[in-house]
Amino acid sequence: MGKILITGATGNLGSRTLDLLLKKVPSNQVAVLVRDPESEKIERFVKEGVEAHRGDYFDYNSLLRAFDGVEKVMLISAVAFTDRNTQHFNVIAAAKQAGVKQVIFTSIIRKENSNLILPEVTMSDLFAEQTLKASGLDYTILRNPPYLEAMNSFSGDALKFGGVRVPEGSGKVAAASLDDLAAANVAVLTQNGHENNTYHLSGSEASSFADIAEAISEISEENITYATISENDYLEVMGRPAVTNDFLLGWVRAINSGEFSETSGDLERLIGRKPMTYKEFFKKQISLSKVED
Ligand SMILES: NC(=O)c1ccc[n+]([C@@H]2O[C@H](COP(=O)([O-])OP(=O)(O)OC[C@H]3O[C@@H](n4cnc5c(N)ncnc54)[C@H](OP(=O)(O)O)[C@@H]3O)[C@@H](O)[C@H]2O)c1
């Protein structure tokens, strides 16, 4: 097998993917693209023998150099509030020019034929999917749901607020943990037969914001209530920079309307076990926070 290169390897999903990959593949077959190869976030992996290439999605030549001799590129999608189209296009075009065989891309999950537009996310992810499919490269598209780890950023820290206060809606979300999504990345990177496929990596169980409040209440043995508030009040409670208002409301509206509620079974099939449920996730999170106190 040729080299595997992971982008975004200093981030939440990329670093977990790299960690798991190194349990399956010798480190001299693994490379990463990082903006700062001296970063302490990558130091441990470099010591293990992983090749770190300095590169930036915006710097086409740096991508070409990094992809030389690489068979598979794991493209962790670019961050929101940046020019994602240019970045994804550069990676795909450079992979093609450098002779890479397969690009694996983490996209956003949506319902079949969905009209959902999430600011900063859906249009650029769809553009990347289409660019990849048109490139002639082997592709695997891994449509990711909201991360379980991201749920607090939509509902607020329920234990701190004493409740879940969100705009009205009873839709559910089949969120998945970063560890399980990273394991799916590794399955695709290390197995044959995933070429030219699109997978819907939903968690195994969906929950509404009311379900989450109930679960946190049960687990923490505190009275965590669920209440609906207006979108304006919600934005005020969350206290984020105004520029992210549409982004945040877009996610919460999509969750509340059930956009991410379907459970496809793809994640479980890829990782060969049941993905972590939201109850298991909050149990772990609450017990960890007790240890830290
Ligand atoms: N499904 C969800 O709930 C959810 C939530 C959040 C994000 N996402 C999406 O999933 C992606 C991965 O999430 P994450 O939590 O792992 O993100 P993250 O922790 O912010 O990691 C982003 C990674 O991208 C790298 N990066 C940023 N700009 C770059 C550039 N111009 N060139 C090369 N590398 C660059 C960063 O490197 P540095 O160390 O150099 O900054 C970092 O390694 C995000 O980028 C976003 O598209 C999904």
Tab-separated table of C-alpha atoms and ligand atoms in Angstrom:
chain	number	residue	atom	x	y	z
A	1	MET	CA	0.000	0.000	0.000
A	2	GLY	CA	1.212	3.523	-0.787
A	3	LYS	CA	1.330	6.367	1.710
A	4	ILE	CA	-1.716	7.733	3.485
A	5	LEU	CA	-1.785	11.489	4.141
A	6	ILE	CA	-4.108	13.140	6.644
A	7	THR	CA	-4.944	16.842	6.568
A	8	GLY	CA	-6.230	18.737	9.609
A	9	ALA	CA	-4.100	16.420	11.732
A	10	THR	CA	-3.731	18.949	14.549
A	11	GLY	CA	-7.514	19.290	14.880
A	12	ASN	CA	-10.173	17.364	16.798
A	13	LEU	CA	-11.107	14.880	14.098
A	14	GLY	CA	-7.775	14.665	12.275
A	15	SER	CA	-5.708	13.980	15.398
A	16	ARG	CA	-8.068	11.199	16.500
A	17	THR	CA	-7.934	9.727	12.995
A	18	LEU	CA	-4.136	9.813	13.026
A	19	ASP	CA	-3.978	8.221	16.463
A	20	LEU	CA	-6.198	5.316	15.407
A	21	LEU	CA	-4.513	4.921	12.026
A	22	LEU	CA	-1.122	4.443	13.694
A	23	LYS	CA	-2.548	1.426	15.529
A	24	LYS	CA	-3.146	-0.233	12.148
A	25	VAL	CA	-0.475	1.059	9.772
A	26	PRO	CA	3.309	1.468	10.267
A	27	SER	CA	4.180	5.111	10.899
A	28	ASN	CA	6.530	5.254	7.889
A	29	GLN	CA	3.467	4.803	5.655
A	30	VAL	CA	1.692	7.791	7.184
A	31	ALA	CA	2.112	11.495	6.415
A	32	VAL	CA	0.315	14.632	7.522
A	33	LEU	CA	-0.191	18.067	6.042
A	34	VAL	CA	0.186	20.706	8.746
A	35	ARG	CA	0.528	24.460	8.693
A	36	ASP	CA	3.169	24.270	11.415
A	37	PRO	CA	5.287	21.080	11.529
A	38	GLU	CA	6.897	22.381	14.744
A	39	SER	CA	3.522	22.488	16.490
A	40	GLU	CA	3.492	20.553	19.745
A	41	LYS	CA	0.162	19.106	18.612
A	42	ILE	CA	2.042	17.040	16.035
A	43	GLU	CA	5.346	16.483	17.887
A	44	ARG	CA	4.392	13.103	19.356
A	45	PHE	CA	3.429	11.731	15.941
A	46	VAL	CA	6.597	12.982	14.254
A	47	LYS	CA	8.642	11.256	16.969
A	48	GLU	CA	6.782	8.050	16.104
A	49	GLY	CA	7.957	8.379	12.483
A	50	VAL	CA	5.077	10.184	10.775
A	51	GLU	CA	6.243	12.479	7.953
A	52	ALA	CA	4.989	16.041	8.534
A	53	HIS	CA	4.703	18.250	5.459
A	54	ARG	CA	4.343	21.975	5.879
A	55	GLY	CA	1.354	22.996	3.809
A	56	ASP	CA	-1.728	25.117	3.590
A	57	TYR	CA	-4.964	24.514	1.688
A	58	PHE	CA	-4.496	27.975	0.161
A	59	ASP	CA	-0.954	27.208	-1.079
A	60	TYR	CA	-1.311	24.938	-4.107
A	61	ASN	CA	2.399	24.209	-4.492
A	62	SER	CA	2.704	23.158	-0.866
A	63	LEU	CA	-0.089	20.641	-1.500
A	64	LEU	CA	1.595	19.301	-4.632
A	65	ARG	CA	4.841	18.759	-2.713
A	66	ALA	CA	3.079	17.066	0.194
A	67	PHE	CA	1.077	14.715	-2.032
A	68	ASP	CA	4.088	13.396	-3.951
A	69	GLY	CA	4.085	9.574	-3.583
A	70	VAL	CA	0.805	9.535	-1.633
A	71	GLU	CA	-1.899	6.994	-2.498
A	72	LYS	CA	-4.765	8.155	-0.273
A	73	VAL	CA	-5.530	11.644	1.037
A	74	MET	CA	-7.874	12.052	3.987
A	75	LEU	CA	-9.253	15.546	3.461
A	76	ILE	CA	-10.690	16.878	6.695
A	77	SER	CA	-13.041	19.650	5.577
A	78	ALA	CA	-11.831	23.233	5.955
A	79	VAL	CA	-13.083	25.359	8.823
A	80	ALA	CA	-16.182	27.575	8.548
A	81	PHE	CA	-15.842	31.337	8.018
A	82	THR	CA	-12.984	30.850	5.557
A	83	ASP	CA	-12.996	30.431	1.769
A	84	ARG	CA	-13.744	26.713	1.879
A	85	ASN	CA	-14.373	26.396	-1.873
A	86	THR	CA	-10.857	27.510	-2.798
A	87	GLN	CA	-9.301	25.302	-0.129
A	88	HIS	CA	-11.181	22.122	-1.046
A	89	PHE	CA	-10.697	22.769	-4.776
A	90	ASN	CA	-6.938	23.212	-4.294
A	91	VAL	CA	-6.603	19.947	-2.380
A	92	ILE	CA	-8.580	17.947	-4.932
A	93	ALA	CA	-6.807	19.480	-7.945
A	94	ALA	CA	-3.366	19.025	-6.376
A	95	ALA	CA	-4.175	15.417	-5.446
A	96	LYS	CA	-5.127	14.752	-9.058
A	97	GLN	CA	-1.989	16.426	-10.421
A	98	ALA	CA	0.283	14.606	-7.943
A	99	GLY	CA	-1.088	11.180	-8.932
A	100	VAL	CA	-2.990	10.414	-5.718
A	101	LYS	CA	-5.407	7.510	-6.181
A	102	GLN	CA	-8.180	8.216	-3.683
A	103	VAL	CA	-9.436	11.223	-1.725
A	104	ILE	CA	-11.660	10.713	1.305
A	105	PHE	CA	-13.679	13.804	2.229
A	106	THR	CA	-15.647	14.603	5.408
A	107	SER	CA	-18.857	16.329	4.350
A	108	ILE	CA	-22.075	17.248	6.152
A	109	ILE	CA	-24.952	14.778	6.446
A	110	ARG	CA	-28.351	15.874	5.102
A	111	LYS	CA	-31.581	14.137	4.236
A	112	GLU	CA	-31.926	12.811	0.692
A	113	ASN	CA	-32.950	15.667	-1.664
A	114	SER	CA	-32.758	18.114	1.213
A	115	ASN	CA	-33.053	21.837	0.496
A	116	LEU	CA	-31.252	22.708	3.705
A	117	ILE	CA	-28.755	25.508	3.422
A	118	LEU	CA	-26.571	25.944	6.470
A	119	PRO	CA	-24.529	29.138	6.204
A	120	GLU	CA	-20.791	28.426	5.932
A	121	VAL	CA	-21.303	24.667	5.557
A	122	THR	CA	-23.667	23.014	3.101
A	123	MET	CA	-22.981	24.850	-0.158
A	124	SER	CA	-19.220	24.536	0.146
A	125	ASP	CA	-19.461	20.873	1.179
A	126	LEU	CA	-21.667	20.120	-1.833
A	127	PHE	CA	-19.230	21.994	-4.086
A	128	ALA	CA	-16.382	19.867	-2.714
A	129	GLU	CA	-18.363	16.641	-3.197
A	130	GLN	CA	-19.139	17.568	-6.805
A	131	THR	CA	-15.569	18.685	-7.521
A	132	LEU	CA	-14.261	15.411	-6.138
A	133	LYS	CA	-16.714	13.289	-8.110
A	134	ALA	CA	-15.862	15.182	-11.306
A	135	SER	CA	-12.105	14.902	-10.723
A	136	GLY	CA	-11.754	11.315	-11.903
A	137	LEU	CA	-10.047	10.413	-8.610
A	138	ASP	CA	-11.451	7.540	-6.585
A	139	TYR	CA	-13.515	9.195	-3.903
A	140	THR	CA	-15.164	8.314	-0.626
A	141	ILE	CA	-17.522	10.858	0.871
A	142	LEU	CA	-18.131	10.495	4.583
A	143	ARG	CA	-21.119	12.650	5.458
A	144	ASN	CA	-20.695	13.532	9.118
A	145	PRO	CA	-23.534	14.387	11.505
A	146	PRO	CA	-23.162	16.997	14.258
A	147	TYR	CA	-20.500	15.788	16.668
A	148	LEU	CA	-21.742	14.774	20.116
A	149	GLU	CA	-18.880	16.966	21.349
A	150	ALA	CA	-20.495	19.917	19.520
A	151	MET	CA	-23.938	19.530	21.078
A	152	ASN	CA	-23.082	21.782	24.023
A	153	SER	CA	-22.250	24.535	21.572
A	154	PHE	CA	-25.878	24.416	20.371
A	155	SER	CA	-27.669	23.816	23.664
A	156	GLY	CA	-25.279	25.584	26.010
A	157	ASP	CA	-23.704	23.916	29.017
A	158	ALA	CA	-26.877	22.523	30.605
A	159	LEU	CA	-25.239	21.964	33.990
A	160	LYS	CA	-23.919	25.516	34.111
A	161	PHE	CA	-27.221	27.027	32.911
A	162	GLY	CA	-29.314	24.620	35.017
A	163	GLY	CA	-31.296	23.691	31.933
A	164	VAL	CA	-31.512	23.444	28.169
A	165	ARG	CA	-32.897	26.686	26.668
A	166	VAL	CA	-33.331	26.530	22.919
A	167	PRO	CA	-35.759	27.739	20.241
A	168	GLU	CA	-38.883	25.602	19.815
A	169	GLY	CA	-38.810	22.303	17.934
A	170	SER	CA	-39.033	18.614	18.637
A	171	GLY	CA	-36.760	17.297	15.868
A	172	LYS	CA	-34.060	14.818	16.780
A	173	VAL	CA	-30.388	14.592	15.914
A	174	ALA	CA	-28.401	11.360	15.493
A	175	ALA	CA	-25.095	12.919	16.563
A	176	ALA	CA	-21.924	10.809	16.688
A	177	SER	CA	-18.730	10.998	18.711
A	178	LEU	CA	-15.450	12.195	17.232
A	179	ASP	CA	-13.832	8.873	18.188
A	180	ASP	CA	-16.402	6.900	16.209
A	181	LEU	CA	-16.140	9.217	13.194
A	182	ALA	CA	-12.345	8.912	13.339
A	183	ALA	CA	-12.692	5.113	13.432
A	184	ALA	CA	-14.838	5.318	10.285
A	185	ASN	CA	-12.130	7.400	8.590
A	186	VAL	CA	-9.569	4.745	9.468
A	187	ALA	CA	-11.796	1.924	8.198
A	188	VAL	CA	-12.023	3.622	4.809
A	189	LEU	CA	-8.294	4.405	4.783
A	190	THR	CA	-7.237	0.840	5.564
A	191	GLN	CA	-9.801	-1.285	3.720
A	192	ASN	CA	-10.505	-1.817	0.041
A	193	GLY	CA	-13.955	-1.550	-1.465
A	194	HIS	CA	-14.955	1.937	-0.299
A	195	GLU	CA	-13.993	3.598	-3.568
A	196	ASN	CA	-16.650	5.793	-5.173
A	197	ASN	CA	-19.073	5.455	-2.275
A	198	THR	CA	-20.897	7.977	-0.116
A	199	TYR	CA	-21.671	7.049	3.498
A	200	HIS	CA	-24.084	8.649	5.954
A	201	LEU	CA	-22.363	8.444	9.318
A	202	SER	CA	-25.261	9.072	11.670
A	203	GLY	CA	-25.089	7.985	15.276
A	204	SER	CA	-27.159	4.943	16.247
A	205	GLU	CA	-29.762	6.828	18.267
A	206	ALA	CA	-31.347	10.237	17.787
A	207	SER	CA	-32.254	12.678	20.554
A	208	SER	CA	-34.159	15.952	20.750
A	209	PHE	CA	-33.002	18.820	22.959
A	210	ALA	CA	-35.724	17.739	25.431
A	211	ASP	CA	-34.268	14.194	25.443
A	212	ILE	CA	-30.823	15.641	26.122
A	213	ALA	CA	-32.109	17.678	29.092
A	214	GLU	CA	-33.801	14.571	30.485
A	215	ALA	CA	-30.661	12.450	30.051
A	216	ILE	CA	-28.396	15.050	31.700
A	217	SER	CA	-30.890	15.364	34.543
A	218	GLU	CA	-30.913	11.612	35.117
A	219	ILE	CA	-27.143	11.208	34.862
A	220	SER	CA	-26.191	14.225	36.972
A	221	GLU	CA	-29.080	13.772	39.429
A	222	GLU	CA	-29.696	17.503	39.118
A	223	ASN	CA	-32.902	19.165	37.979
A	224	ILE	CA	-32.032	20.045	34.375
A	225	THR	CA	-35.135	21.505	32.788
A	226	TYR	CA	-35.971	21.950	29.117
A	227	ALA	CA	-37.594	25.185	27.980
A	228	THR	CA	-38.104	26.886	24.642
A	229	ILE	CA	-37.128	30.508	24.168
A	230	SER	CA	-37.280	32.941	21.239
A	231	GLU	CA	-34.401	32.950	18.751
A	232	ASN	CA	-33.393	36.441	19.920
A	233	ASP	CA	-33.275	35.352	23.555
A	234	TYR	CA	-31.364	32.233	22.515
A	235	LEU	CA	-28.687	34.280	20.755
A	236	GLU	CA	-28.397	36.491	23.807
A	237	VAL	CA	-28.033	33.499	26.161
A	238	MET	CA	-25.387	31.911	23.926
A	239	GLY	CA	-23.415	35.164	23.814
A	240	ARG	CA	-21.501	34.445	20.620
A	241	PRO	CA	-20.068	37.051	18.228
A	242	ALA	CA	-22.912	38.491	16.104
A	243	VAL	CA	-21.214	37.330	12.906
A	244	THR	CA	-21.982	33.716	13.881
A	245	ASN	CA	-25.707	34.293	14.587
A	246	ASP	CA	-26.993	32.872	11.286
A	247	PHE	CA	-24.578	29.950	11.546
A	248	LEU	CA	-25.741	29.036	15.046
A	249	LEU	CA	-29.437	29.508	14.273
A	250	GLY	CA	-29.011	27.479	11.082
A	251	TRP	CA	-27.729	24.471	13.048
A	252	VAL	CA	-30.393	24.709	15.744
A	253	ARG	CA	-33.229	25.137	13.242
A	254	ALA	CA	-31.926	22.166	11.250
A	255	ILE	CA	-31.730	19.997	14.381
A	256	ASN	CA	-35.193	21.108	15.515
A	257	SER	CA	-36.681	20.305	12.122
A	258	GLY	CA	-35.251	16.773	12.182
A	259	GLU	CA	-32.736	17.290	9.365
A	260	PHE	CA	-30.174	15.034	11.104
A	261	SER	CA	-32.596	12.527	12.659
A	262	GLU	CA	-32.158	9.573	10.331
A	263	THR	CA	-30.007	6.637	11.411
A	264	SER	CA	-28.489	4.907	8.403
A	265	GLY	CA	-26.395	2.187	10.044
A	266	ASP	CA	-23.388	3.134	7.857
A	267	LEU	CA	-21.260	4.214	10.822
A	268	GLU	CA	-21.914	0.998	12.739
A	269	ARG	CA	-21.136	-1.105	9.656
A	270	LEU	CA	-17.873	0.742	9.006
A	271	ILE	CA	-16.555	0.586	12.558
A	272	GLY	CA	-17.961	-2.864	13.319
A	273	ARG	CA	-19.598	-1.892	16.629
A	274	LYS	CA	-22.410	0.249	17.969
A	275	PRO	CA	-21.469	3.944	17.960
A	276	MET	CA	-21.523	5.769	21.284
A	277	THR	CA	-25.048	6.915	22.190
A	278	TYR	CA	-25.871	10.405	23.467
A	279	LYS	CA	-26.556	9.000	26.941
A	280	GLU	CA	-23.164	7.275	27.041
A	281	PHE	CA	-21.548	10.477	25.828
A	282	PHE	CA	-23.103	12.704	28.491
A	283	LYS	CA	-22.371	10.106	31.176
A	284	LYS	CA	-18.689	10.190	30.231
A	285	GLN	CA	-18.639	13.973	29.964
A	286	ILE	CA	-20.290	14.468	33.360
A	287	SER	CA	-18.035	11.949	35.110
A	288	LEU	CA	-14.963	13.598	33.560
A	289	SER	CA	-16.100	17.038	34.723
A	290	LYS	CA	-16.573	15.667	38.263
A	291	VAL	CA	-12.991	14.343	38.213
A	292	GLU	CA	-11.724	17.784	37.123
A	293	ASP	CA	-13.655	19.633	39.918
B	1	LIG	N1	-20.033	17.892	12.261
B	1	LIG	C1	-19.735	18.777	13.194
B	1	LIG	O1	-20.351	18.849	14.283
B	1	LIG	C2	-18.596	19.709	12.979
B	1	LIG	C3	-18.219	20.571	14.017
B	1	LIG	C4	-17.134	21.401	13.807
B	1	LIG	C5	-16.465	21.381	12.595
B	1	LIG	N2	-16.866	20.535	11.601
B	1	LIG	C6	-16.174	20.460	10.295
B	1	LIG	O2	-15.267	19.375	10.388
B	1	LIG	C7	-13.904	19.840	10.255
B	1	LIG	C8	-13.039	19.157	11.285
B	1	LIG	O3	-13.531	19.497	12.570
B	1	LIG	P1	-12.526	19.649	13.770
B	1	LIG	O4	-13.354	19.829	14.987
B	1	LIG	O5	-11.491	18.594	13.693
B	1	LIG	O6	-11.850	21.065	13.396
B	1	LIG	P2	-10.573	21.734	14.103
B	1	LIG	O7	-10.268	21.077	15.389
B	1	LIG	O8	-10.824	23.215	14.068
B	1	LIG	O9	-9.392	21.383	13.102
B	1	LIG	C9	-9.239	22.029	11.879
B	1	LIG	C10	-7.941	21.542	11.268
B	1	LIG	O10	-7.791	22.160	9.974
B	1	LIG	C11	-6.483	22.728	9.900
B	1	LIG	N3	-6.524	23.882	9.004
B	1	LIG	C12	-7.236	25.018	9.173
B	1	LIG	N4	-7.005	25.860	8.141
B	1	LIG	C13	-6.136	25.233	7.307
B	1	LIG	C14	-5.505	25.583	6.082
B	1	LIG	N5	-5.743	26.765	5.503
B	1	LIG	N6	-4.663	24.702	5.513
B	1	LIG	C15	-4.416	23.488	6.096
B	1	LIG	N7	-4.985	23.094	7.262
B	1	LIG	C16	-5.830	23.962	7.856
B	1	LIG	C17	-6.147	23.139	11.319
B	1	LIG	O11	-4.742	23.266	11.436
B	1	LIG	P3	-4.022	24.331	12.425
B	1	LIG	O12	-3.593	23.544	13.628
B	1	LIG	O13	-2.879	24.826	11.627
B	1	LIG	O14	-5.031	25.404	12.750
B	1	LIG	C18	-6.692	21.929	12.077
B	1	LIG	O15	-5.782	20.860	12.027
B	1	LIG	C19	-13.984	21.362	10.450
B	1	LIG	O16	-12.963	22.000	9.744
B	1	LIG	C20	-15.370	21.678	9.911
B	1	LIG	O17	-15.359	21.758	8.503
B	1	LIG	C21	-17.896	19.686	11.783
